[in-house]
C-alpha atoms as a PDB file:
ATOM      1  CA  UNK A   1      15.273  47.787   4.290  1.00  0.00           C
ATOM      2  CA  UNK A   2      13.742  47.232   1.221  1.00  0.00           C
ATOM      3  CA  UNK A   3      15.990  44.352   0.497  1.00  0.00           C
ATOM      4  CA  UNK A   4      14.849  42.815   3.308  1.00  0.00           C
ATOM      5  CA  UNK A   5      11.043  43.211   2.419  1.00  0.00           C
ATOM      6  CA  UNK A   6      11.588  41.944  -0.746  1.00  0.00           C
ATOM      7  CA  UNK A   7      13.524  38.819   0.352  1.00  0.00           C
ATOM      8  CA  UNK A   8      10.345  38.265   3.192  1.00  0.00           C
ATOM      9  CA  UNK A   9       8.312  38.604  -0.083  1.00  0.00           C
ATOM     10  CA  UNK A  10      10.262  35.982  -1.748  1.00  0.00           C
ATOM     11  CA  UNK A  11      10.578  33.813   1.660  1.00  0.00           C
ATOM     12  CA  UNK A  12       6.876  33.822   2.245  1.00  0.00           C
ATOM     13  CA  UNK A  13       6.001  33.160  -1.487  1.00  0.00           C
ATOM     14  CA  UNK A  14       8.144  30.013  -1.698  1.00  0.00           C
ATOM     15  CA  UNK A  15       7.057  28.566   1.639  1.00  0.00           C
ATOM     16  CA  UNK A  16       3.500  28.834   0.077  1.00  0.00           C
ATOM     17  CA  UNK A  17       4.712  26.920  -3.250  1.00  0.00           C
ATOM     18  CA  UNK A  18       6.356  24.386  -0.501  1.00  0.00           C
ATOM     19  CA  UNK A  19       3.117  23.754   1.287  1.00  0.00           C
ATOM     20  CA  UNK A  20       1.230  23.827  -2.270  1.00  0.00           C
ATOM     21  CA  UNK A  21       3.949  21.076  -3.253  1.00  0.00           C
ATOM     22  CA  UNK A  22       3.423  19.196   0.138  1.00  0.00           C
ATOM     23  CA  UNK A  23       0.212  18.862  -0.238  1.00  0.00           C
ATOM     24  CA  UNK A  24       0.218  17.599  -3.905  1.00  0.00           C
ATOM     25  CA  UNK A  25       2.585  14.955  -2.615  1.00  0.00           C
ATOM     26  CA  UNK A  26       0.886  13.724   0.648  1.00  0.00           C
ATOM     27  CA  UNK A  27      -2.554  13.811  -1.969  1.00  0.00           C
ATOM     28  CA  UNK A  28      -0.816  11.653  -4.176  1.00  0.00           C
ATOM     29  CA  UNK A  29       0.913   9.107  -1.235  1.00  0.00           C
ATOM     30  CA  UNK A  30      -2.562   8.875   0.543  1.00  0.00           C
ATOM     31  CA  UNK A  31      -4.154   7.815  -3.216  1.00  0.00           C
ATOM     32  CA  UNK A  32      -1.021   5.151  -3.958  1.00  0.00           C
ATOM     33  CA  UNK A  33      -1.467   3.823  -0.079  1.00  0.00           C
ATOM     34  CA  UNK A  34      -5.639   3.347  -0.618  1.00  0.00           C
ATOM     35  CA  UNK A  35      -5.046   1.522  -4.630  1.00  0.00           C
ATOM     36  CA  UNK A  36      -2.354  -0.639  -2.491  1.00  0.00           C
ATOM     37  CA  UNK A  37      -4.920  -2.042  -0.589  1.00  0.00           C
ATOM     38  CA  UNK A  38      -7.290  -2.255  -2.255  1.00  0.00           C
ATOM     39  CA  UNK A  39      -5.374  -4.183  -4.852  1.00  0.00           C
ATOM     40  CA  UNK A  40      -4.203  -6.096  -1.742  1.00  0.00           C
ATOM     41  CA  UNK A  41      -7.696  -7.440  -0.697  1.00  0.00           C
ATOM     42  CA  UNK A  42      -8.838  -7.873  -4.096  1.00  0.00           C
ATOM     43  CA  UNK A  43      -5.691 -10.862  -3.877  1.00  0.00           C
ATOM     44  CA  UNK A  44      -6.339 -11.869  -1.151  1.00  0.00           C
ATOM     45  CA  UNK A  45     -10.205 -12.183  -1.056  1.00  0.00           C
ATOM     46  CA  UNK A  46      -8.579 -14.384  -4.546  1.00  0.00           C
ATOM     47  CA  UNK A  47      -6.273 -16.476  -2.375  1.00  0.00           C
ATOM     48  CA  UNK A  48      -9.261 -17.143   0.196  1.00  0.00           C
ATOM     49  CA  UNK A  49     -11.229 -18.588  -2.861  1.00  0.00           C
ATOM     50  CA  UNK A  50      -8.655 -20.736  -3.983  1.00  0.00           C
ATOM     51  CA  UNK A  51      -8.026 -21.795  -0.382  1.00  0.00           C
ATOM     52  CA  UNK A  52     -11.788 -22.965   0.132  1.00  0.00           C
ATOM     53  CA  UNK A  53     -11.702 -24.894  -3.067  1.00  0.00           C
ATOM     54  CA  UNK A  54      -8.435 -26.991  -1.793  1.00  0.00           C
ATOM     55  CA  UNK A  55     -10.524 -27.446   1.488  1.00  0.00           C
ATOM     56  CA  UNK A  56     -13.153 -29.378  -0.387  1.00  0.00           C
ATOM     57  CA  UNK A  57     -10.230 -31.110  -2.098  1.00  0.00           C
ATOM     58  CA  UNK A  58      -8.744 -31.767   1.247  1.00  0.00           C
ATOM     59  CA  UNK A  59     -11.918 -32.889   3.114  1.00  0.00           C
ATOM     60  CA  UNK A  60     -12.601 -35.459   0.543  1.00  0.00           C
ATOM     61  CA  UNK A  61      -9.301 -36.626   0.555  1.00  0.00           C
ATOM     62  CA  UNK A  62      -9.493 -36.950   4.339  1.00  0.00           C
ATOM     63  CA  UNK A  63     -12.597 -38.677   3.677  1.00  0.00           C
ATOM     64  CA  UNK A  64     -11.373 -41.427   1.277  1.00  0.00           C
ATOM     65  CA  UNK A  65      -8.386 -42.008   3.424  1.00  0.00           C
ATOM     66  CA  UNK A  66     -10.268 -43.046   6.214  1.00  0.00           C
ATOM     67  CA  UNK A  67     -12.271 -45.386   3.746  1.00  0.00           C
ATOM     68  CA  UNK A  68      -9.000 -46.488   2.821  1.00  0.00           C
ATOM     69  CA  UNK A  69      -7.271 -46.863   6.144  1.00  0.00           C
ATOM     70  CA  UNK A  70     -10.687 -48.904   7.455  1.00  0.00           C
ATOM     71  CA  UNK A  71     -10.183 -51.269   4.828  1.00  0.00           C
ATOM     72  CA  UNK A  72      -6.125 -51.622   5.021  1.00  0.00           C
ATOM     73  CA  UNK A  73      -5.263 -49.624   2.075  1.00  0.00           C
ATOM     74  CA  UNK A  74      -3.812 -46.693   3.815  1.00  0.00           C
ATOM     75  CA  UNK A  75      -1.487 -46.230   6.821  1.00  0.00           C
ATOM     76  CA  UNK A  76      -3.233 -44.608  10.072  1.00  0.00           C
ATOM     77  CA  UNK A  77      -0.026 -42.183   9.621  1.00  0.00           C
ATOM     78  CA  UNK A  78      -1.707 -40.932   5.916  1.00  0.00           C
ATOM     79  CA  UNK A  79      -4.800 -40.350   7.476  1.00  0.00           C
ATOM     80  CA  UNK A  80      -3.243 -38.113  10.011  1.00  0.00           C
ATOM     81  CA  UNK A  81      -1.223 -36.020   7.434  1.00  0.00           C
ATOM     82  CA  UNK A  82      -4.294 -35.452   5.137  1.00  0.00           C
ATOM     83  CA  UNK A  83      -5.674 -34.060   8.463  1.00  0.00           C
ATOM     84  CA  UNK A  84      -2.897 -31.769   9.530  1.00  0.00           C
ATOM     85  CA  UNK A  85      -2.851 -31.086   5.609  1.00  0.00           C
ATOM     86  CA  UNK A  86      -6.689 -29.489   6.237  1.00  0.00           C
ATOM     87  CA  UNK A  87      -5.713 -28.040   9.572  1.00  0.00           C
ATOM     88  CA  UNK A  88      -2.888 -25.845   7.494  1.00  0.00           C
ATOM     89  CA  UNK A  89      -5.568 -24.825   5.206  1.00  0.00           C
ATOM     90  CA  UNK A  90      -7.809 -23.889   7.879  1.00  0.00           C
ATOM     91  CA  UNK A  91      -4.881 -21.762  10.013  1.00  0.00           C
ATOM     92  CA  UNK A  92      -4.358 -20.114   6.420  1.00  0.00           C
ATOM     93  CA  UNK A  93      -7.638 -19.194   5.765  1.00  0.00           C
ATOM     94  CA  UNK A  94      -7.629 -17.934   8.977  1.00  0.00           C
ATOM     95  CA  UNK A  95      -4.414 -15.585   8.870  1.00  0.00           C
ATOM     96  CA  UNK A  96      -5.695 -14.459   5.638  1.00  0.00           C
ATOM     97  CA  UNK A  97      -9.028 -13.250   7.278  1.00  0.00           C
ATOM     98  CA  UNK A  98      -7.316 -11.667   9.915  1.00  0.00           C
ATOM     99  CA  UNK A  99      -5.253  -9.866   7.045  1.00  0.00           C
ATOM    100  CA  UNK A 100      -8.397  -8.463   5.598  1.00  0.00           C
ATOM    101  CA  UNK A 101      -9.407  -7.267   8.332  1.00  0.00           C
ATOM    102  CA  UNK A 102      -6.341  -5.198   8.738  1.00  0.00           C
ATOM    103  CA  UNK A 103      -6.383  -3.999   5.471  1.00  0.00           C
ATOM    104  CA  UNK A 104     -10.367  -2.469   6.006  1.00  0.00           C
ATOM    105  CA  UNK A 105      -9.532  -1.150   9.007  1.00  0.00           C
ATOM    106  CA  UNK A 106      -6.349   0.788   7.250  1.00  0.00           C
ATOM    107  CA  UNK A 107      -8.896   1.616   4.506  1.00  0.00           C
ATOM    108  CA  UNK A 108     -11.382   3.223   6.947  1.00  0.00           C
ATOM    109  CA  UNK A 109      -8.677   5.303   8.376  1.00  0.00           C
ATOM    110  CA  UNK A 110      -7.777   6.130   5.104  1.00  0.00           C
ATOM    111  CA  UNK A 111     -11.195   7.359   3.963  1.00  0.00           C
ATOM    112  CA  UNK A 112     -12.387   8.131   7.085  1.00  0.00           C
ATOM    113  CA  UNK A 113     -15.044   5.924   5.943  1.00  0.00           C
ATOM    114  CA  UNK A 114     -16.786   3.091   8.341  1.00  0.00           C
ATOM    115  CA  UNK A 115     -17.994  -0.472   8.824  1.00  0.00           C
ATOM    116  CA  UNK A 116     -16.836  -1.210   5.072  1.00  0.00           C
ATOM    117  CA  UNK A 117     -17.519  -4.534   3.335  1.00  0.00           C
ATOM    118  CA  UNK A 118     -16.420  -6.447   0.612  1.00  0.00           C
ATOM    119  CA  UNK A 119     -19.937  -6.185  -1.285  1.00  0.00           C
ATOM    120  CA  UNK A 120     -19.468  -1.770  -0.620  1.00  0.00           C
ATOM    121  CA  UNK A 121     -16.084  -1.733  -2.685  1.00  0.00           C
ATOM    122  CA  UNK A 122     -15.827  -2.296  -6.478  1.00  0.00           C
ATOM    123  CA  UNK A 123     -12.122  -2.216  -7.206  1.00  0.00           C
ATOM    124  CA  UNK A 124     -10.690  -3.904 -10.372  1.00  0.00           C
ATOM    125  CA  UNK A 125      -6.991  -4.475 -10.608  1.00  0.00           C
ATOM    126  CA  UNK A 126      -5.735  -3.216 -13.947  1.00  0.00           C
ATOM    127  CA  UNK A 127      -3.393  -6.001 -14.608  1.00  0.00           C
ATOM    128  CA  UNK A 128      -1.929  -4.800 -17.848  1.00  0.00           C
ATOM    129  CA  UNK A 129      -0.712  -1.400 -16.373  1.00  0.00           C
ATOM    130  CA  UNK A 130       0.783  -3.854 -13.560  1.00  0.00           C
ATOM    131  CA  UNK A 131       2.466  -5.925 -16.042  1.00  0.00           C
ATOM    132  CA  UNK A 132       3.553  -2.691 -17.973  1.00  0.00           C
ATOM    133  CA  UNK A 133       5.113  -1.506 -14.265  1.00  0.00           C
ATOM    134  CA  UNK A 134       6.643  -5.099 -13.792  1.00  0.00           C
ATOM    135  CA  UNK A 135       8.343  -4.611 -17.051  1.00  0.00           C
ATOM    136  CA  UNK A 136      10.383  -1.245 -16.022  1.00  0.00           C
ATOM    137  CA  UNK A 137      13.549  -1.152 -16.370  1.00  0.00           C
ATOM    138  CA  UNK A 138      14.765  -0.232 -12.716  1.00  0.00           C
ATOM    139  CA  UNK A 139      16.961   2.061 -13.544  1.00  0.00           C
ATOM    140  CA  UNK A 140      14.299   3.782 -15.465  1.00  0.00           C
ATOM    141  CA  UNK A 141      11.944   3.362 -12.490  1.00  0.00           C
ATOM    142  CA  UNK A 142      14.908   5.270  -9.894  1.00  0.00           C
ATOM    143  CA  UNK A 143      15.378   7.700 -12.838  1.00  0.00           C
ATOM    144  CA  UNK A 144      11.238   8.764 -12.772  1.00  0.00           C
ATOM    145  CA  UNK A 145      11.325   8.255  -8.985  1.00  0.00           C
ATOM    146  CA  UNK A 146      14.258  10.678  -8.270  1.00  0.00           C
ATOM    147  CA  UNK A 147      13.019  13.261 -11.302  1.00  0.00           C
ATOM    148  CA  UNK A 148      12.785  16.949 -10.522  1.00  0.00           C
ATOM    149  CA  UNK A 149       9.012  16.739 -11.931  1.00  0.00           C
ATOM    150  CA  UNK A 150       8.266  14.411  -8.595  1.00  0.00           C
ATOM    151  CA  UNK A 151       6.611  16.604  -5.704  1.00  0.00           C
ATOM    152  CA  UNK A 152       9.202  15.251  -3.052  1.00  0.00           C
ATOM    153  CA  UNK A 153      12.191  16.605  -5.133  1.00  0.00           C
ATOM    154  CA  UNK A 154      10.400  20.267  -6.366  1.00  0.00           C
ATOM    155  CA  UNK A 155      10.345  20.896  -2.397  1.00  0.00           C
ATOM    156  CA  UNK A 156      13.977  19.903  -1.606  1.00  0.00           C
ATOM    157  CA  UNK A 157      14.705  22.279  -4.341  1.00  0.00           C
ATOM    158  CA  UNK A 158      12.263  25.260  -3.079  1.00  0.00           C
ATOM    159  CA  UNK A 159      13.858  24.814   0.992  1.00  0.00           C
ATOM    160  CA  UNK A 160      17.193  25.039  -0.385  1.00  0.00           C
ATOM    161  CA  UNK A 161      15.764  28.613  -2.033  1.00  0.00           C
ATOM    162  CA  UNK A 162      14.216  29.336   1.056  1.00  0.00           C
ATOM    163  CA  UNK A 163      17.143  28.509   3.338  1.00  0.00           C
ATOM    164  CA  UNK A 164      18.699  31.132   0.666  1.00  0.00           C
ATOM    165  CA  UNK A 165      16.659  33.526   1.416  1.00  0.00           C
ATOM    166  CA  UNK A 166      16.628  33.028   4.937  1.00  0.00           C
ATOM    167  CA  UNK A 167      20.408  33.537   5.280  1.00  0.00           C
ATOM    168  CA  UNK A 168      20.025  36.693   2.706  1.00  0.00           C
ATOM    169  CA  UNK A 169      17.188  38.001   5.595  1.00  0.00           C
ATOM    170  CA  UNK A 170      19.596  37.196   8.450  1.00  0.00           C
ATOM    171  CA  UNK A 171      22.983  38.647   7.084  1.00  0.00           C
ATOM    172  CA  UNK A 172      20.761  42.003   6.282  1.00  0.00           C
ATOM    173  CA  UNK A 173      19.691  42.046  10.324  1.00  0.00           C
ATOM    174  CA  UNK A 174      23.089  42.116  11.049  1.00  0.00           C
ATOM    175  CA  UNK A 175      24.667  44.227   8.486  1.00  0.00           C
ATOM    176  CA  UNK A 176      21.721  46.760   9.502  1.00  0.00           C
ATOM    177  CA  UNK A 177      20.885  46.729   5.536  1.00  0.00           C
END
């Protein structure tokens, strides 16, 4: 009988560390999941800027091809490809808006936070570390991502120890020790 307590003991003490352990992790996978996006709007709020400056750069070429094509230096057909050229940029701009807004509304249901804005979030993407991470060997990067130090891993380890002690509890029932 004893036995048994002790094992329970044991049982409950390591489902604790578990749920310590799962915690820790989901903690740390909620973090990596909000510096995600917010490194992914910071790139794309980039993109949208470099997609407004081609737009001037495209209106003004649509502009001076319709000079042109008035005055027989350009085909009607160039005129109409520096317009669908401007169109594309336009559908772009607009996918990458709608991408945005995705990745606020993720970020509110990440924070729990609502009605965010560009102007309410000050994010800075550390490119060295992100150049330091690029440069990983990936054998080095499965090696730290498969280590027993990593949350995911410590748990596997503690429910085989549980599973242990769970069989230890059981064959005791039956063995009436």
């Amino acid at each position: 009988t004893w036995g048994k307590i002790n094992n329970s003991i044991a049982l409950y003490q390591k489902i604790a560390d578990v749920k310590g352990l799962q915690y820790v992790a989901t903690k740390n996978q909620l973090e990596g999941e909000l510096k995600i996006r917010l490194v992914s709007l910071s790139y794309l709020y980039t993109i949208i800027d470099l997609i407004e400056e081609s737009e001037k750069l495209t209106n003004r070429l649509v502009e001076f091809s319709e000079i042109a094509e008035k005055s027989g230096m350009m085909l009607a057909q160039d005129v109409l490809e520096a317009k669908v050229q401007a169109k594309q940029l336009e559908i772009t701009k607009y996918e990458l808006s709608e991408e945005i807004k995705n990745q606020f509304l993720e970020i509110e249901s990440l924070t729990g936070l609502k009605n965010l804005s560009k102007e309410q979030i000050d994010f800075k993407i550390d490119e060295e570390e992100m150049l330091a991470v690029m440069k990983l060997n990936p054998d080095e990067v499965l090696a730290k991502a498969t280590s027993t130090n990593q949350e995911n891993i410590q748990m596997l380890h503690q429910l085989e120890s549980i599973n242990s002690l769970a069989e230890k509890i059981a064959k005791g029932s039956v063995n009436w020790k």
